[in-house]
């Protein structure tokens, strides 16, 4: 529910350091066996107790994601120039690709995310290409790099290896979740968890649609844990297969089982597959590091 281990931010030196930190807390460093061997011999309850001890140190140290942030005071002036600058400085970086290739790759990404967009015709007609538009496109790019594309790849690999994968695409949100200063309203990372665990980042009154999503997600998770299938009542949820790898439950209003993702999402997946094939041997933007 919180991304994929195939994402660059999830599998990096920080992961190694925190694993060593956990192993030290559990006393593995004093044993004459490998960390992996040590951890596999420890009761899961003891591991969670150790996590509780170090969680205050663990949280807030992921500087991998901090680099992408737009300071609040700069968001009001975030225009096409800032968008291009972000691509240059934190996505298509010279240190990864070299100056010449970084410039070419950066331009490809800019053109794709600004010109292959169903919102662009609306913005042209209404003449309202504002800072919110460029923030929305930048947010979409970050979502793809940090979560969406690695999750899709992760699911495909697991399906290929026989895992029972039940995909869902949650588009539901309540506009009241957002502070009034936030003008872009879309579903966001961990929002589905909030409907299950009631740990919303803001205080607002849930409406009937919220309760409907809450009931669906909660019961689906319970059924998957108990029976290995998340189907509930009249809503039959079939797993994704090698023949239908994008079959998923679309959650917005009444949940519906769909065979394919939105065309816009599939286009972004195809775009980054081409990017990976073209530049991945130098640096894979999704995984981080050269493609092996």
Short mmCIF file of C-alpha atoms in Angstrom, two decimals:
data_model
loop_
_atom_site.label_atom_id
_atom_site.label_comp_id
_atom_site.label_asym_id
_atom_site.label_seq_id
_atom_site.Cartn_x
_atom_site.Cartn_y
_atom_site.Cartn_z
CA UNK A 1 0.00 0.00 0.00
CA UNK A 2 2.97 2.28 0.23
CA UNK A 3 4.87 1.84 -2.97
CA UNK A 4 7.18 -0.85 -4.29
CA UNK A 5 10.68 -2.03 -3.34
CA UNK A 6 11.55 -1.50 -7.01
CA UNK A 7 11.43 2.28 -6.54
CA UNK A 8 14.73 4.13 -6.15
CA UNK A 9 13.65 5.80 -2.88
CA UNK A 10 12.72 2.45 -1.31
CA UNK A 11 15.86 0.49 -2.15
CA UNK A 12 18.99 2.53 -1.60
CA UNK A 13 21.79 3.09 0.90
CA UNK A 14 19.26 4.31 3.46
CA UNK A 15 17.61 0.87 3.31
CA UNK A 16 20.96 -0.78 4.02
CA UNK A 17 21.77 1.59 6.89
CA UNK A 18 18.38 1.17 8.56
CA UNK A 19 18.62 -2.63 8.24
CA UNK A 20 21.99 -2.53 9.98
CA UNK A 21 20.53 -0.23 12.63
CA UNK A 22 17.66 -2.67 13.24
CA UNK A 23 20.04 -5.63 13.34
CA UNK A 24 22.23 -3.88 15.91
CA UNK A 25 19.19 -3.13 18.07
CA UNK A 26 18.29 -6.83 17.96
CA UNK A 27 21.82 -7.88 18.91
CA UNK A 28 22.71 -9.40 15.56
CA UNK A 29 26.05 -7.61 15.43
CA UNK A 30 27.33 -9.66 18.36
CA UNK A 31 26.54 -12.99 16.71
CA UNK A 32 28.89 -14.83 14.40
CA UNK A 33 26.32 -15.15 11.59
CA UNK A 34 25.09 -12.91 8.78
CA UNK A 35 22.44 -10.27 9.40
CA UNK A 36 20.01 -12.17 7.17
CA UNK A 37 20.53 -15.41 9.09
CA UNK A 38 20.14 -13.59 12.38
CA UNK A 39 16.93 -11.78 11.44
CA UNK A 40 15.29 -14.96 10.13
CA UNK A 41 15.78 -16.59 13.54
CA UNK A 42 14.16 -13.76 15.53
CA UNK A 43 10.49 -13.74 16.48
CA UNK A 44 8.47 -11.19 14.49
CA UNK A 45 7.14 -9.65 17.72
CA UNK A 46 10.69 -8.95 18.86
CA UNK A 47 11.44 -7.34 15.51
CA UNK A 48 8.43 -5.04 15.82
CA UNK A 49 9.43 -4.14 19.37
CA UNK A 50 12.86 -3.19 18.07
CA UNK A 51 11.25 -1.12 15.32
CA UNK A 52 9.26 0.74 17.98
CA UNK A 53 12.51 1.61 19.74
CA UNK A 54 14.16 3.09 16.67
CA UNK A 55 11.13 4.46 14.80
CA UNK A 56 11.61 7.99 16.12
CA UNK A 57 15.10 7.93 14.65
CA UNK A 58 13.94 6.23 11.45
CA UNK A 59 11.14 8.64 10.56
CA UNK A 60 11.98 11.87 8.81
CA UNK A 61 15.36 10.79 7.54
CA UNK A 62 14.42 9.99 3.95
CA UNK A 63 16.15 12.88 2.23
CA UNK A 64 15.65 11.07 -1.09
CA UNK A 65 12.12 12.46 -1.27
CA UNK A 66 12.86 15.83 0.30
CA UNK A 67 14.82 16.91 -2.77
CA UNK A 68 11.66 16.84 -4.88
CA UNK A 69 9.63 19.17 -2.67
CA UNK A 70 8.48 22.64 -3.67
CA UNK A 71 8.70 25.06 -0.72
CA UNK A 72 5.26 26.46 0.03
CA UNK A 73 6.38 30.05 -0.50
CA UNK A 74 7.63 29.14 -4.00
CA UNK A 75 4.52 27.24 -5.10
CA UNK A 76 2.57 30.39 -6.06
CA UNK A 77 5.19 31.26 -8.67
CA UNK A 78 5.81 27.76 -9.98
CA UNK A 79 5.70 28.21 -13.75
CA UNK A 80 7.08 26.49 -16.84
CA UNK A 81 10.59 27.74 -16.07
CA UNK A 82 10.56 26.23 -12.58
CA UNK A 83 9.11 23.02 -14.03
CA UNK A 84 11.97 22.76 -16.52
CA UNK A 85 14.51 23.61 -13.83
CA UNK A 86 13.23 20.80 -11.60
CA UNK A 87 13.57 18.31 -14.46
CA UNK A 88 17.13 19.44 -15.07
CA UNK A 89 18.26 19.50 -11.44
CA UNK A 90 16.60 16.43 -9.91
CA UNK A 91 15.43 14.12 -12.72
CA UNK A 92 17.63 14.25 -15.83
CA UNK A 93 20.77 15.09 -13.88
CA UNK A 94 24.14 15.71 -15.46
CA UNK A 95 25.83 13.50 -12.88
CA UNK A 96 23.72 10.55 -14.06
CA UNK A 97 23.73 10.98 -17.83
CA UNK A 98 26.42 13.49 -18.68
CA UNK A 99 25.60 17.02 -19.80
CA UNK A 100 24.71 16.20 -23.42
CA UNK A 101 22.41 13.23 -22.79
CA UNK A 102 20.87 14.87 -19.72
CA UNK A 103 19.79 17.82 -21.84
CA UNK A 104 18.25 15.55 -24.49
CA UNK A 105 16.47 13.36 -21.94
CA UNK A 106 15.23 16.35 -19.97
CA UNK A 107 13.68 17.83 -23.10
CA UNK A 108 11.97 14.53 -23.91
CA UNK A 109 10.41 14.42 -20.44
CA UNK A 110 9.35 18.07 -20.59
CA UNK A 111 7.72 17.68 -23.99
CA UNK A 112 5.90 14.51 -22.98
CA UNK A 113 4.45 15.81 -19.71
CA UNK A 114 3.48 19.21 -21.09
CA UNK A 115 2.33 18.27 -24.59
CA UNK A 116 0.75 14.83 -24.09
CA UNK A 117 -1.82 16.02 -21.61
CA UNK A 118 -5.62 15.93 -21.87
CA UNK A 119 -5.75 19.13 -19.78
CA UNK A 120 -3.66 21.17 -22.18
CA UNK A 121 -6.40 21.84 -24.74
CA UNK A 122 -8.69 23.01 -21.96
CA UNK A 123 -5.98 25.31 -20.65
CA UNK A 124 -5.34 26.75 -24.10
CA UNK A 125 -9.03 27.39 -24.69
CA UNK A 126 -9.52 28.98 -21.30
CA UNK A 127 -6.12 30.68 -21.27
CA UNK A 128 -5.51 29.62 -17.67
CA UNK A 129 -2.16 27.86 -17.74
CA UNK A 130 -1.42 28.82 -14.14
CA UNK A 131 1.09 27.70 -11.56
CA UNK A 132 -1.41 25.04 -10.47
CA UNK A 133 -1.21 23.46 -13.91
CA UNK A 134 2.58 23.11 -13.76
CA UNK A 135 2.45 21.86 -10.18
CA UNK A 136 -0.10 19.26 -11.26
CA UNK A 137 2.14 18.07 -14.11
CA UNK A 138 5.18 18.04 -11.84
CA UNK A 139 3.25 16.08 -9.22
CA UNK A 140 2.17 13.57 -11.85
CA UNK A 141 5.78 13.07 -12.95
CA UNK A 142 6.90 12.52 -9.35
CA UNK A 143 4.04 10.10 -8.74
CA UNK A 144 5.10 8.10 -11.78
CA UNK A 145 8.78 8.03 -10.83
CA UNK A 146 8.31 7.30 -7.13
CA UNK A 147 5.24 5.05 -7.06
CA UNK A 148 3.08 4.31 -10.08
CA UNK A 149 5.55 2.83 -12.56
CA UNK A 150 7.49 0.77 -10.03
CA UNK A 151 4.22 -0.63 -8.63
CA UNK A 152 3.10 -1.64 -12.12
CA UNK A 153 6.46 -3.32 -12.78
CA UNK A 154 6.39 -5.01 -9.39
CA UNK A 155 2.90 -6.36 -10.06
CA UNK A 156 3.91 -7.70 -13.48
CA UNK A 157 6.88 -9.57 -12.01
CA UNK A 158 4.79 -11.08 -9.24
CA UNK A 159 2.04 -12.13 -11.65
CA UNK A 160 4.67 -13.80 -13.84
CA UNK A 161 5.91 -15.72 -10.81
CA UNK A 162 2.48 -16.92 -9.73
CA UNK A 163 1.62 -14.46 -6.97
CA UNK A 164 -2.11 -13.82 -6.39
CA UNK A 165 -2.20 -10.13 -7.32
CA UNK A 166 -5.39 -8.12 -6.88
CA UNK A 167 -4.80 -4.62 -8.20
CA UNK A 168 -6.85 -1.57 -7.35
CA UNK A 169 -6.78 2.00 -8.58
CA UNK A 170 -8.19 4.35 -5.97
CA UNK A 171 -9.39 7.68 -7.36
CA UNK A 172 -11.65 8.63 -4.47
CA UNK A 173 -11.02 11.67 -2.30
CA UNK A 174 -13.05 14.16 -0.32
CA UNK A 175 -12.36 17.82 -1.21
CA UNK A 176 -12.73 18.64 2.49
CA UNK A 177 -9.49 16.75 3.16
CA UNK A 178 -7.46 19.57 1.65
CA UNK A 179 -6.55 22.87 3.30
CA UNK A 180 -8.15 25.79 1.49
CA UNK A 181 -4.74 26.93 0.25
CA UNK A 182 -4.33 23.69 -1.72
CA UNK A 183 -6.02 24.13 -5.08
CA UNK A 184 -5.15 20.77 -6.66
CA UNK A 185 -7.52 18.07 -5.45
CA UNK A 186 -6.68 14.48 -6.33
CA UNK A 187 -6.25 11.22 -4.50
CA UNK A 188 -2.82 11.06 -2.88
CA UNK A 189 -0.32 8.65 -1.35
CA UNK A 190 -1.58 6.85 1.81
CA UNK A 191 -5.11 8.22 1.36
CA UNK A 192 -6.53 4.71 1.06
CA UNK A 193 -4.84 3.78 4.33
CA UNK A 194 -6.58 6.71 5.99
CA UNK A 195 -9.97 5.27 5.10
CA UNK A 196 -9.01 1.95 6.67
CA UNK A 197 -7.20 3.16 9.80
CA UNK A 198 -8.80 6.60 10.23
CA UNK A 199 -5.48 8.42 10.40
CA UNK A 200 -6.44 11.34 8.18
CA UNK A 201 -3.88 14.17 8.12
CA UNK A 202 -6.66 16.77 8.48
CA UNK A 203 -9.94 16.92 10.37
CA UNK A 204 -13.08 16.79 8.26
CA UNK A 205 -16.50 15.16 8.29
CA UNK A 206 -16.76 11.99 6.24
CA UNK A 207 -19.64 11.88 3.78
CA UNK A 208 -21.59 8.87 2.53
CA UNK A 209 -19.18 8.28 -0.35
CA UNK A 210 -16.30 8.21 2.14
CA UNK A 211 -18.08 5.62 4.28
CA UNK A 212 -18.82 3.56 1.19
CA UNK A 213 -15.13 3.49 0.22
CA UNK A 214 -14.19 2.75 3.83
CA UNK A 215 -16.56 -0.23 3.97
CA UNK A 216 -15.37 -1.56 0.63
CA UNK A 217 -11.64 -1.32 1.38
CA UNK A 218 -11.93 -2.65 4.92
CA UNK A 219 -14.06 -5.65 3.99
CA UNK A 220 -11.92 -6.40 0.94
CA UNK A 221 -8.78 -6.50 3.06
CA UNK A 222 -10.49 -8.70 5.66
CA UNK A 223 -11.70 -11.11 2.99
CA UNK A 224 -8.28 -11.30 1.34
CA UNK A 225 -6.65 -12.08 4.69
CA UNK A 226 -9.27 -14.69 5.64
CA UNK A 227 -10.07 -16.28 2.29
CA UNK A 228 -7.34 -15.20 -0.13
CA UNK A 229 -9.84 -13.28 -2.26
CA UNK A 230 -10.98 -9.67 -1.65
CA UNK A 231 -14.39 -10.05 -3.34
CA UNK A 232 -17.33 -8.78 -1.29
CA UNK A 233 -21.06 -9.22 -1.67
CA UNK A 234 -22.01 -8.67 -5.30
CA UNK A 235 -18.63 -7.16 -6.25
CA UNK A 236 -16.48 -9.93 -7.71
CA UNK A 237 -12.79 -9.06 -7.70
CA UNK A 238 -10.74 -11.25 -10.02
CA UNK A 239 -6.97 -11.28 -9.77
CA UNK A 240 -4.66 -10.01 -12.49
CA UNK A 241 -3.15 -12.71 -14.70
CA UNK A 242 -0.49 -12.96 -17.38
CA UNK A 243 -3.27 -12.72 -19.98
CA UNK A 244 -4.88 -9.79 -18.16
CA UNK A 245 -2.00 -8.12 -16.27
CA UNK A 246 -3.79 -4.77 -15.90
CA UNK A 247 -7.10 -6.09 -14.57
CA UNK A 248 -7.92 -4.02 -11.52
CA UNK A 249 -10.65 -2.65 -9.30
CA UNK A 250 -11.33 1.00 -10.06
CA UNK A 251 -12.51 2.78 -6.92
CA UNK A 252 -14.52 5.90 -7.59
CA UNK A 253 -18.21 5.87 -6.81
CA UNK A 254 -19.28 2.24 -7.18
CA UNK A 255 -16.12 0.08 -7.47
CA UNK A 256 -15.88 -1.60 -10.87
CA UNK A 257 -13.57 -4.29 -12.21
CA UNK A 258 -11.71 -2.99 -15.27
CA UNK A 259 -9.56 -4.83 -17.80
CA UNK A 260 -7.21 -1.97 -18.63
CA UNK A 261 -5.74 1.12 -17.00
CA UNK A 262 -6.61 4.59 -18.28
CA UNK A 263 -5.04 5.40 -21.64
CA UNK A 264 -3.15 8.31 -20.06
CA UNK A 265 -1.52 5.99 -17.53
CA UNK A 266 -0.67 3.41 -20.18
CA UNK A 267 0.89 6.16 -22.31
CA UNK A 268 3.11 7.19 -19.40
CA UNK A 269 4.11 3.59 -18.79
CA UNK A 270 5.02 3.19 -22.47
CA UNK A 271 6.95 6.47 -22.46
CA UNK A 272 9.14 5.44 -19.54
CA UNK A 273 9.66 1.99 -20.99
CA UNK A 274 11.14 3.69 -24.05
CA UNK A 275 13.20 5.96 -21.81
CA UNK A 276 14.52 2.95 -19.88
CA UNK A 277 15.35 1.05 -23.06
CA UNK A 278 17.15 4.10 -24.42
CA UNK A 279 19.01 5.37 -21.34
CA UNK A 280 18.62 2.66 -18.69
CA UNK A 281 22.09 1.22 -19.24
CA UNK A 282 23.40 4.59 -18.06
CA UNK A 283 20.85 5.31 -15.34
CA UNK A 284 17.41 3.86 -14.65
CA UNK A 285 15.18 6.69 -13.38
CA UNK A 286 12.70 4.27 -11.81
CA UNK A 287 15.09 1.93 -10.01
CA UNK A 288 17.99 4.32 -9.50
CA UNK A 289 21.39 3.32 -10.83
CA UNK A 290 22.33 1.65 -14.13
CA UNK A 291 19.98 -1.05 -15.40
CA UNK A 292 21.40 -4.53 -14.89
#
